[in-house]
Each structure stands twice: as structure tokens, then as C-alpha cells.
């Protein structure tokens, strides 16, 4: 079985194949969730496909979301029923068929502050949400339930009793966004796509107005190349404007506004609750989301026009989230409780609105010049629909007949047989000599590809021990990130293949040296190379912490860029 192994050697082979001169049917630029989804969509239609990413897979927005797969309750208030129903259908597909190993249901409480009208208003909205889900997704999630104040506090003991009169419990789902995107890339590769990260597009090849490919540069070697394709799909998210600017003399088709959202990560024992929680704020909503042994709290929604590669969270952002969540908590959180912070940018289609919280999350697909398709906007949950629409547009530009999309029937790698593997987890644990809880952790991260990780441990039993500085992870997972998942740097491993960078109190600093030593051999690093990677990672974390002490976006951005940021 081809499991889409993205080894260092596979990257070299992919770049060689794409630049060999043979014309691809489709070249996708940008390996966030939409670009990765487009590569999979095109490959499963029988097209020859290339996928390029300037940084790391999911290095931008697609690793820094709220990690929710949801319809979006607040879009019901905007009367955007079609978007909500579409998102709920995708939620059901992901839970049931496409990625049950990565996407799982989570209950949420919606605290009520007013007795009659609010319970009726919110209850009607959540009932509609359930009805749309029932007709759209078939995921079998429990329907909402009204709770008294006593019942709500029993479910979430950390709630301040005087902050609510009751609550409504409903269900949505969560995902590790970076791992899900990486699995999309690997699944596309398993279906024949050529994929390469750390390869920046520097220009478009043209014949008249028509785009016939791209010029690209290997960020690791500096080598420049030309890659020819019958159609190019631009799926660069918040960088859409930058990539459209490479079309000299052409007008931008889409205007993208970047909206910054930050999230706090706090240890699980700081908040007592058996569900997630959604809170209303003056401008939007705030989620408190269970995340393994932590909580994720977010998000903000503010315009951002500074560094897009590594957006900074300011002290004001951190204080805003703490102030909002503390309105509902009996024991307030302080900055000392914050273990991790991450910031991401949403690519919103611009509109005549004074607030990014009011801009639509719907997407658009266009063809600004022949041979080029641009896809922009949208939300994480509906990535597959965006990818399908982009490839549909590309197919209309091809002279041959192209089959329709089938990605609603294509499980990601690791999904097939997952439930049976989950039922066998105790047996897997005994065979591997691991605690069953550790095997559960592995199954939720790799699904049925867990056998590849366990094979590493069988070859080298020392890899079955916890990673120094981040004991929730096994040393085998670090090696696997490089040999199978395309990680090229220390930051790739600590920030995206694992979540050590925000799940540990020191943000991965203690784990950095051992991690570098584990991956050095596979990446061909010298001891000096490994030391440079560790020094760069530690400097980057220091710069992030400094930024989070600054009063506003401008000073935080300057502080974070004081030390050269790591390429995502």
C-alpha cells in the first residue's frame, strides 16, 4: 500500500519530476488545507498534479486555527443558512468517513444569562443548527439539551454561579488542523501527486496572457527551476495578494483582508469542566475548547496588516482573552496560567465593513487570466468544497474531459479500519510493550498508520520511550515526522507535526536539543547544523514571549522580528 511517505528523498524526487519538462495537468501553489485539498481532488480525478509550498505544509493559517470542525453557530445570526448547512455536511463526512482518526465530537455549553427570551432565542437557533445537521451530515451527534444552572455547573464546575441562569449543551467537532492538512498532502501523494515544501514560486511562466507554469526556487539549495502546467491553482490564503502581484500588468481579482486570531493554551487543571464552552463577547464569540491535557481559549478577530509569515500576539490580545473568559469563571485565570499562545490569520474576502468580524467566510473562485485559477476566502471546515470548486474551474480550462470530484468518498490515509484498530488498542499496546493510553494517543494522531510508528520502535526500542522535555510524545514520533511526514526543520517538528511548542510550559525549549539530535541523521545535519537549529528555535521562542509583553500590534510585531523568525 502506498502511504504517501514524504521522506527527504521523496522531496528531491518530486522536485526533479516537476521540473523535468513534462507538463503537469494541474500545479497547486500553497499547501494549506485548501491547496492540499485541491491537490488531492485533482489527483483523484486522474490528473497529473504538483503541489508547492513556500514554507512548511500548513505553515500559515492552517496550523493556527481554533481547531474546530463546525457549522458556525454565529453564521445563523447572519442568516447564512447555506454556509452553515454546507459546513455541517462536511463535518459529518469528516467524522464518519474521511478522517475519523483526526476529527472527533466535542460537547459545548452555551451559558444563558437571561431567563426567558434568551433561552427561547438561543434554543431556537441551536434547534435549527441540529435540524440543518440532521438533514446535511448524518454524523449521528447527540441533539442539544437544555440545562438548569445546577446541571450546567455540574458539567462545568469552574463556571461562576452568578454568571448564568442555565445553559444549552450542543455538539460540534475538533481536529488537529496541522496534522489533518499534512494527511491531505500525504493522501494526495499516495494518489500520485508530486509534493514539495520549502519551494517558493517567484513568478509565472506566460505565453501571451496565458499562464503555462511557474518559476520556483528551492529554499534549501537556492536552485531555480521552471515547472510547466496546463493549469495553475493559486491557493495561497492570506498571501493571495502577493501571489497575484506576480502577474505583471494584471489587475487583482480578489482583495483579501487578513484578520488576526490569537489563542491561549492553559493546563487542564486550571479549569474544571467536562465539556467545551462558547461565550458571547461584544463583537463575536469566545470558545473554551478541551485539548488533551489542556484548554484552548480563543479567539480574537482584528484586522492585521503587518508581517503575515509570523503574526505576533500582543499583551493586549492576551489580556483581552483573559478578561473575557474570566467573566464566566469562578477562579480567574492570570498570565501565569498561560502555557502557550499562538496567532494566525484568517483570509477574508473584503467587503464594505468596518470590522473583520462581520466579513463573510464564504469563498470565491476566479480565473483572472487563462491558465490560472485563484481560490480565496472560506473557512477550514469547508476546505473540501473550496478545493472541489477550484479544480472544477481548472478542469473547464483543460481540453480533455475530467471526471467529477470524488473526494467525498476518499478517506484520508489512516482512516480505513480506524474503528477496528481502536477496538484492538489494548492488544496493540501489549504487542508494542506500551501503555494503552499511549497507544490511544498514537491512534488519534496516526490512525491505522500507527503500524509505521510502531515499526520504528520495533527496530529501535529506545524510540518507544517518552521524549525528554515533552513526555506526552514518544521519541519515535519525532523521527517519524522527518522520515514520513515531510518535516524539514526543528520548528516543523515542534510546532506542527507535534504541538510541543504550545503544550509545554517552556514552549518546547527543553525538548529542542533531543529533538534536533533525533532528526539530524535523517536530514543529513552535522552537529553544528543541529546546534544552529536549536539556537534559532530558542531565540524565536524568546522573541515570541517578548512580543506577548508588548502593548499593541505594532510593538509586538517589531519585538517578534527583532530576532529573525523561523520560516514556517
XYZ file of C-alpha atoms in Angstrom:
568
model
C 0.000 0.000 0.000
C 1.303 3.475 -0.941
C 1.127 5.570 2.224
C 2.476 8.768 0.708
C 5.756 8.780 2.619
C 7.233 12.290 2.408
C 10.858 11.460 3.140
C 13.794 13.785 2.372
C 14.487 11.623 -0.667
C 10.876 11.884 -1.813
C 11.104 15.687 -1.817
C 14.175 15.586 -4.059
C 12.438 13.163 -6.408
C 9.269 15.309 -6.523
C 11.183 18.468 -7.458
C 13.091 16.563 -10.141
C 9.873 15.146 -11.593
C 8.071 18.505 -11.621
C 10.962 20.368 -13.275
C 11.859 17.638 -15.776
C 9.976 19.401 -18.560
C 6.870 17.245 -18.777
C 3.748 19.360 -18.465
C 1.541 18.718 -15.429
C -2.231 18.884 -15.749
C -2.554 20.919 -12.542
C 0.018 22.684 -10.378
C -1.256 23.858 -6.986
C 0.579 26.693 -5.253
C 0.122 26.750 -1.485
C -0.126 23.707 0.794
C -2.505 24.941 3.411
C -5.711 22.989 3.857
C -7.312 24.284 0.644
C -4.235 23.768 -1.536
C -3.634 20.297 -0.093
C -7.313 19.516 -0.621
C -7.116 20.742 -4.226
C -4.079 18.542 -4.903
C -5.979 15.519 -3.554
C -9.107 16.415 -5.513
C -7.192 16.761 -8.783
C -5.111 13.622 -8.224
C -8.196 11.502 -7.513
C -9.720 12.686 -10.802
C -6.815 11.080 -12.652
C -4.898 14.287 -13.356
C -1.124 14.699 -13.077
C -0.581 17.039 -10.150
C 2.158 19.058 -8.477
C 1.927 20.825 -5.109
C 4.363 23.529 -3.988
C 4.622 25.192 -0.584
C 6.977 28.086 0.168
C 7.341 27.173 3.838
C 6.009 24.087 5.629
C 2.789 22.216 4.961
C 0.106 24.065 6.987
C 2.777 26.596 7.913
C 0.358 29.520 7.908
C -3.330 29.774 8.789
C -3.966 26.028 8.568
C -1.944 25.245 11.699
C -3.200 28.185 13.776
C -6.975 27.874 13.756
C -9.370 27.248 16.638
C -9.091 23.557 15.666
C -12.848 23.223 15.312
C -14.823 21.455 12.619
C -18.167 23.182 12.922
C -21.094 24.736 11.127
C -20.619 28.089 12.821
C -23.491 28.987 15.132
C -22.833 32.700 14.717
C -23.416 32.465 10.959
C -27.031 31.545 11.699
C -27.433 35.013 13.189
C -26.180 36.391 9.862
C -28.911 34.258 8.201
C -26.211 32.438 6.220
C -28.078 29.136 6.275
C -26.434 27.764 3.139
C -22.926 28.197 4.584
C -23.935 26.561 7.877
C -25.615 23.615 6.174
C -22.648 23.116 3.855
C -20.232 23.179 6.790
C -22.354 20.729 8.786
C -22.360 18.322 5.841
C -18.567 18.481 5.722
C -18.415 17.955 9.487
C -20.395 14.737 9.093
C -18.189 13.468 6.261
C -15.035 14.080 8.277
C -16.318 12.384 11.421
C -17.883 9.393 9.716
C -15.820 8.680 6.629
C -12.926 10.921 5.671
C -10.930 11.365 8.880
C -12.447 9.636 11.938
C -8.937 9.253 13.393
C -8.380 13.023 13.366
C -11.850 14.558 13.833
C -13.956 13.786 16.882
C -17.130 15.138 18.517
C -16.935 17.584 21.432
C -19.844 18.787 23.615
C -20.134 22.535 24.267
C -22.070 24.556 26.819
C -23.726 27.819 25.843
C -24.335 29.638 29.175
C -27.522 31.713 29.359
C -27.695 34.991 31.278
C -31.379 35.837 30.806
C -34.225 33.523 31.741
C -36.987 33.580 29.166
C -36.178 35.399 25.937
C -32.542 34.240 25.701
C -33.372 30.588 26.296
C -36.039 30.790 23.595
C -33.799 32.744 21.156
C -30.659 30.643 21.604
C -32.640 27.425 21.916
C -34.372 28.118 18.607
C -31.009 28.792 16.973
C -29.413 25.604 18.295
C -32.513 23.601 17.358
C -32.174 24.931 13.810
C -28.457 24.027 13.921
C -29.370 20.441 14.865
C -32.061 20.306 12.177
C -29.663 21.502 9.497
C -27.114 18.957 10.721
C -29.648 16.134 10.635
C -30.556 16.922 7.040
C -26.959 17.555 5.979
C -24.355 15.470 7.765
C -25.736 12.244 9.161
C -22.947 12.244 11.751
C -25.203 10.956 14.492
C -24.138 13.583 17.042
C -26.473 13.951 20.027
C -29.065 16.702 19.787
C -28.888 19.763 22.010
C -30.230 19.727 25.539
C -31.445 22.497 27.849
C -29.764 22.563 31.279
C -30.654 24.280 34.532
C -27.998 26.314 36.326
C -27.333 23.372 38.661
C -26.917 20.974 35.751
C -24.645 23.414 33.905
C -22.355 23.876 36.891
C -22.216 20.118 37.389
C -20.998 19.792 33.787
C -18.620 22.759 34.128
C -17.783 23.296 37.838
C -15.482 26.253 37.094
C -18.431 28.387 35.976
C -19.195 31.324 38.241
C -22.718 30.641 39.573
C -23.856 34.247 39.192
C -22.715 34.356 35.547
C -25.584 32.201 34.256
C -29.170 31.160 34.837
C -28.871 27.968 32.810
C -27.248 26.654 29.652
C -27.732 24.752 26.430
C -25.451 21.845 25.573
C -24.794 21.055 21.922
C -22.157 19.168 19.910
C -19.528 20.107 17.347
C -16.143 18.580 16.497
C -12.426 19.320 16.751
C -9.305 18.489 14.754
C -5.548 18.922 14.917
C -5.508 21.217 11.890
C -1.803 20.878 11.046
C -1.910 17.079 11.146
C -5.107 16.968 9.123
C -3.553 19.177 6.429
C -0.408 17.040 6.425
C -2.579 13.923 5.970
C -4.258 15.594 2.994
C -0.809 16.147 1.472
C 0.241 12.544 2.096
C -3.025 11.202 0.708
C -2.601 13.322 -2.427
C 0.922 11.947 -2.762
C -0.386 8.398 -2.345
C -2.684 9.093 -5.296
C 0.210 10.209 -7.470
C 0.751 13.919 -6.734
C 4.290 15.318 -6.580
C 4.650 17.433 -3.420
C 7.441 19.681 -2.160
C 7.653 22.132 0.711
C 10.297 24.868 1.072
C 9.860 25.726 -2.610
C 8.824 29.294 -3.337
C 7.085 30.426 -6.508
C 8.909 33.528 -7.764
C 6.964 34.171 -10.973
C 4.578 32.832 -13.588
C 5.518 31.474 -16.999
C 3.384 33.101 -19.715
C 2.510 32.637 -23.364
C 0.746 35.863 -24.180
C -1.736 36.317 -21.327
C -1.972 32.604 -20.618
C -0.192 31.138 -17.587
C 1.661 27.956 -18.563
C 3.543 27.261 -15.318
C 5.741 28.877 -12.684
C 9.290 29.787 -11.869
C 10.284 28.441 -8.458
C 13.252 28.410 -6.107
C 14.283 25.616 -3.760
C 14.631 27.465 -0.456
C 17.110 24.873 0.836
C 19.571 24.753 -2.057
C 18.826 28.003 -3.864
C 18.292 26.080 -7.108
C 15.885 27.733 -9.531
C 13.571 25.809 -11.808
C 10.664 26.089 -14.198
C 7.588 23.903 -13.743
C 5.112 23.746 -16.603
C 1.428 23.025 -16.138
C -1.735 23.240 -18.215
C -3.437 24.970 -15.280
C -2.123 26.587 -12.083
C -4.285 26.872 -8.947
C -3.348 29.709 -6.589
C -4.410 28.643 -3.069
C -2.164 30.926 -1.027
C -4.675 32.208 1.526
C -3.620 35.480 3.126
C -0.774 35.651 0.580
C -3.234 35.765 -2.340
C -2.477 39.421 -2.965
C 1.285 38.789 -3.005
C 0.952 35.943 -5.486
C -1.487 37.899 -7.699
C 1.119 40.684 -7.803
C 3.448 38.299 -9.669
C 1.108 38.672 -12.656
C 2.689 41.803 -14.069
C 0.198 44.164 -15.652
C -2.882 42.276 -14.411
C -5.486 43.601 -12.019
C -6.131 41.768 -8.736
C -9.319 39.732 -8.948
C -9.776 39.302 -5.199
C -8.987 41.595 -2.304
C -8.141 39.660 0.855
C -8.312 41.164 4.334
C -6.223 39.405 6.985
C -7.934 39.012 10.332
C -5.756 38.046 13.281
C -6.994 35.493 15.758
C -4.971 34.508 18.819
C -5.461 31.605 21.196
C -4.276 30.886 24.718
C -3.366 27.405 25.927
C -3.712 26.656 29.642
C -3.234 23.393 31.586
C -6.362 21.282 32.004
C -6.272 21.524 35.809
C -6.734 25.329 35.727
C -10.356 24.909 34.619
C -12.730 22.206 35.804
C -15.126 21.143 33.081
C -16.300 18.078 31.183
C -17.370 19.986 28.081
C -16.199 22.878 25.980
C -17.847 26.266 26.288
C -18.917 29.073 23.963
C -19.307 32.607 25.319
C -20.720 35.722 23.685
C -18.490 38.809 23.529
C -19.310 42.338 22.401
C -18.136 41.625 18.838
C -18.040 37.864 18.350
C -17.827 34.618 20.323
C -15.195 33.034 22.549
C -14.511 29.295 22.735
C -13.059 27.321 25.633
C -12.048 24.050 23.999
C -10.763 20.867 25.671
C -7.440 19.814 24.101
C -5.926 16.641 25.584
C -4.331 17.813 28.871
C -5.001 21.473 28.073
C -7.656 24.028 27.207
C -7.542 26.265 24.145
C -9.177 29.677 24.658
C -9.912 31.915 21.696
C -10.212 33.806 19.624
C -9.725 37.455 18.759
C -10.834 38.948 15.450
C -8.903 42.068 14.486
C -7.506 43.478 11.245
C -3.799 42.781 10.601
C -1.552 44.432 8.014
C 1.894 43.607 9.404
C 4.115 40.506 8.984
C 1.954 37.707 7.561
C 4.547 34.949 7.926
C 4.614 35.042 11.709
C 1.849 37.246 13.156
C 2.516 38.385 16.708
C 0.214 38.123 19.702
C 0.452 41.255 21.846
C -0.061 41.725 25.550
C -3.337 43.452 24.741
C -4.533 40.341 22.878
C -3.642 38.089 25.799
C -5.309 40.372 28.349
C -8.458 40.653 26.220
C -8.962 36.873 26.159
C -8.240 36.561 29.876
C -10.698 39.357 30.686
C -13.446 37.797 28.562
C -13.082 34.230 29.828
C -12.768 35.393 33.436
C -16.266 36.892 33.234
C -17.549 33.315 33.350
C -15.014 31.612 35.658
C -15.255 31.290 39.436
C -11.450 31.306 39.757
C -9.971 33.837 37.328
C -7.036 32.913 35.118
C -3.891 35.020 35.177
C -0.980 35.355 32.804
C 0.900 32.853 34.955
C -1.676 30.220 33.934
C -0.993 30.715 30.239
C 1.269 27.948 28.980
C 1.153 28.705 25.282
C -0.039 31.346 22.825
C -0.424 31.117 19.075
C -1.629 33.602 16.466
C -2.995 33.012 12.986
C -4.520 34.996 10.148
C -7.874 34.334 8.518
C -8.123 35.176 4.803
C -11.408 37.075 4.497
C -12.907 38.358 1.275
C -13.029 42.120 1.691
C -16.337 43.917 1.922
C -17.685 47.289 2.961
C -17.467 46.582 6.668
C -15.653 48.325 9.474
C -14.990 45.094 11.358
C -13.359 41.872 10.193
C -15.759 40.016 12.499
C -18.537 40.952 10.031
C -16.826 39.830 6.825
C -18.098 36.655 5.180
C -16.317 33.319 5.478
C -17.708 32.244 2.106
C -15.185 31.561 -0.620
C -14.737 32.659 -4.195
C -13.076 31.071 -7.211
C -11.968 33.045 -10.244
C -9.837 32.889 -13.376
C -8.046 36.247 -13.697
C -6.129 35.101 -16.783
C -6.292 31.924 -18.859
C -4.443 29.050 -17.222
C -4.695 30.427 -13.668
C -7.381 29.713 -11.074
C -7.496 31.670 -7.806
C -9.420 30.375 -4.778
C -9.821 32.664 -1.773
C -11.753 33.160 1.452
C -13.686 30.346 3.116
C -13.294 28.542 6.436
C -11.342 25.473 7.489
C -14.355 23.174 7.770
C -15.381 23.685 4.123
C -11.893 23.195 2.640
C -13.048 20.202 0.557
C -15.798 22.202 -1.147
C -13.360 25.023 -1.883
C -10.865 22.547 -3.324
C -13.558 20.915 -5.473
C -14.695 24.277 -6.838
C -11.110 25.269 -7.656
C -10.425 22.027 -9.517
C -13.784 22.300 -11.314
C -12.643 25.720 -12.571
C -9.269 24.285 -13.606
C -10.988 21.389 -15.407
C -13.030 23.816 -17.507
C -9.732 25.223 -18.782
C -8.443 21.815 -19.889
C -9.190 20.432 -23.322
C -9.781 16.867 -22.132
C -12.796 15.571 -20.246
C -12.143 15.491 -16.493
C -14.145 13.263 -14.100
C -16.150 14.935 -11.354
C -14.846 15.211 -7.805
C -14.912 12.068 -5.678
C -13.188 13.296 -2.508
C -16.381 12.862 -0.507
C -15.721 9.133 -0.979
C -11.933 9.131 -0.407
C -10.848 8.526 3.221
C -7.555 10.072 4.226
C -4.632 7.801 4.983
C -5.054 6.286 8.429
C -8.862 6.399 8.293
C -9.644 2.983 6.781
C -10.112 0.453 9.564
C -9.645 3.058 12.306
C -12.587 1.963 14.440
C -11.455 -1.639 14.334
C -7.932 -0.560 15.265
C -9.346 1.481 18.149
C -11.184 -1.588 19.403
C -7.876 -3.504 19.288
C -5.904 -0.829 21.149
C -5.314 -2.976 24.238
C -3.911 -5.770 22.069
C -1.744 -3.291 20.153
C -0.433 -1.943 23.449
C 0.539 -5.399 24.730
C 2.309 -6.279 21.488
C 4.230 -2.999 21.451
C 5.024 -3.019 25.171
C 3.345 0.370 25.620
C 0.671 1.636 27.998
C -2.772 1.554 26.384
C -3.110 5.308 26.943
C -0.020 5.865 24.800
C -1.475 3.706 22.020
C -4.700 5.737 22.186
C -2.587 8.878 21.756
C -0.889 7.339 18.712
C -4.146 6.160 17.141
C -5.633 9.665 17.421
C -2.594 11.092 15.639
C -1.850 8.429 13.010
C -4.929 6.259 12.719
C -4.091 2.923 11.117
C -0.685 4.266 10.062
C 0.243 3.670 13.701
C 1.883 0.447 12.494
C 4.565 2.530 10.759
C 5.389 4.286 14.038
C 5.402 1.024 15.964
C 7.734 -0.486 13.349
C 10.311 2.202 14.207
C 10.081 1.194 17.859
C 10.480 -2.471 16.970
C 13.680 -1.608 15.064
C 14.986 0.627 17.887
C 13.291 0.076 21.280
C 14.783 3.323 22.627
C 12.335 5.177 20.375
C 9.478 3.783 22.471
C 10.458 5.990 25.423
C 8.998 9.456 26.150
C 10.710 12.490 24.660
C 12.796 14.422 27.175
C 11.074 17.736 27.894
C 7.763 16.650 26.317
C 6.829 13.246 27.786
C 3.382 13.181 26.140
C 5.214 12.248 22.925
C 7.381 9.258 22.080
C 10.817 9.655 20.545
C 9.574 7.563 17.605
C 7.089 10.309 16.713
C 9.937 12.769 16.311
C 11.843 10.517 13.925
C 8.671 9.648 12.006
C 7.926 13.361 11.463
C 11.066 13.584 9.313
C 11.150 10.157 7.678
C 7.440 10.027 6.750
C 5.752 13.414 7.254
C 7.987 15.861 5.414
C 9.328 17.841 8.396
C 12.493 19.721 7.410
C 13.287 21.845 10.473
C 13.137 21.732 14.244
C 10.206 24.141 14.168
C 8.306 21.890 11.733
C 8.521 19.090 14.291
C 7.837 21.047 17.482
C 5.154 23.398 16.133
C 3.227 21.364 13.545
C 3.978 17.608 13.455
C 3.635 17.745 17.248
C 2.215 20.632 19.319
C 5.069 20.742 21.805
C 5.630 24.440 21.072
C 2.418 25.382 22.882
C 1.680 22.320 25.009
C 4.734 22.572 27.286
C 5.376 25.278 29.853
C 8.708 26.251 28.264
C 7.219 26.061 24.739
C 9.485 23.248 23.671
C 12.826 24.702 24.714
C 13.774 21.726 26.912
C 12.819 19.261 24.164
C 14.643 21.116 21.394
C 18.112 19.617 21.789
C 16.999 15.976 21.967
C 14.606 16.551 19.079
C 17.395 18.013 16.943
C 19.639 15.072 17.740
C 16.910 12.582 16.816
C 16.210 14.126 13.411
C 19.767 15.138 12.484
C 20.665 11.820 10.869
C 17.636 11.635 8.590
C 18.114 15.246 7.492
C 21.861 14.933 7.000
C 22.684 17.540 9.636
C 26.099 17.933 11.204
C 26.415 18.574 14.914
C 26.896 22.259 14.102
C 23.709 22.262 11.994
C 21.738 20.813 14.910
C 23.158 23.385 17.312
C 22.172 26.209 14.943
C 18.627 24.873 14.711
C 18.332 24.703 18.496
C 19.729 28.219 18.930
C 17.354 29.597 16.274
C 14.348 27.890 17.884
C 15.195 29.177 21.355
C 15.711 32.700 20.002
C 12.371 32.532 18.235
C 10.558 31.495 21.421
C 12.274 34.316 23.326
C 11.109 36.789 20.665
C 7.519 35.482 20.854
C 7.483 35.829 24.645
C 8.833 39.369 24.346
C 6.132 40.226 21.797
C 3.432 38.997 24.186
C 4.573 41.584 26.722
C 4.104 44.468 24.281
C 1.060 46.764 24.425
C -0.123 46.659 20.784
C 0.279 45.035 17.376
C 3.000 47.363 16.111
C 5.320 46.954 19.096
C 4.615 43.203 19.286
C 5.416 42.755 15.596
C 8.650 44.736 15.962
C 9.670 42.733 19.046
C 8.985 39.414 17.349
C 11.017 40.409 14.298
C 13.909 41.703 16.398
C 15.263 38.178 16.144
C 14.960 36.582 12.713
C 11.754 34.489 12.770
C 11.814 30.853 11.792
C 10.417 30.126 8.364
C 7.107 28.394 8.934
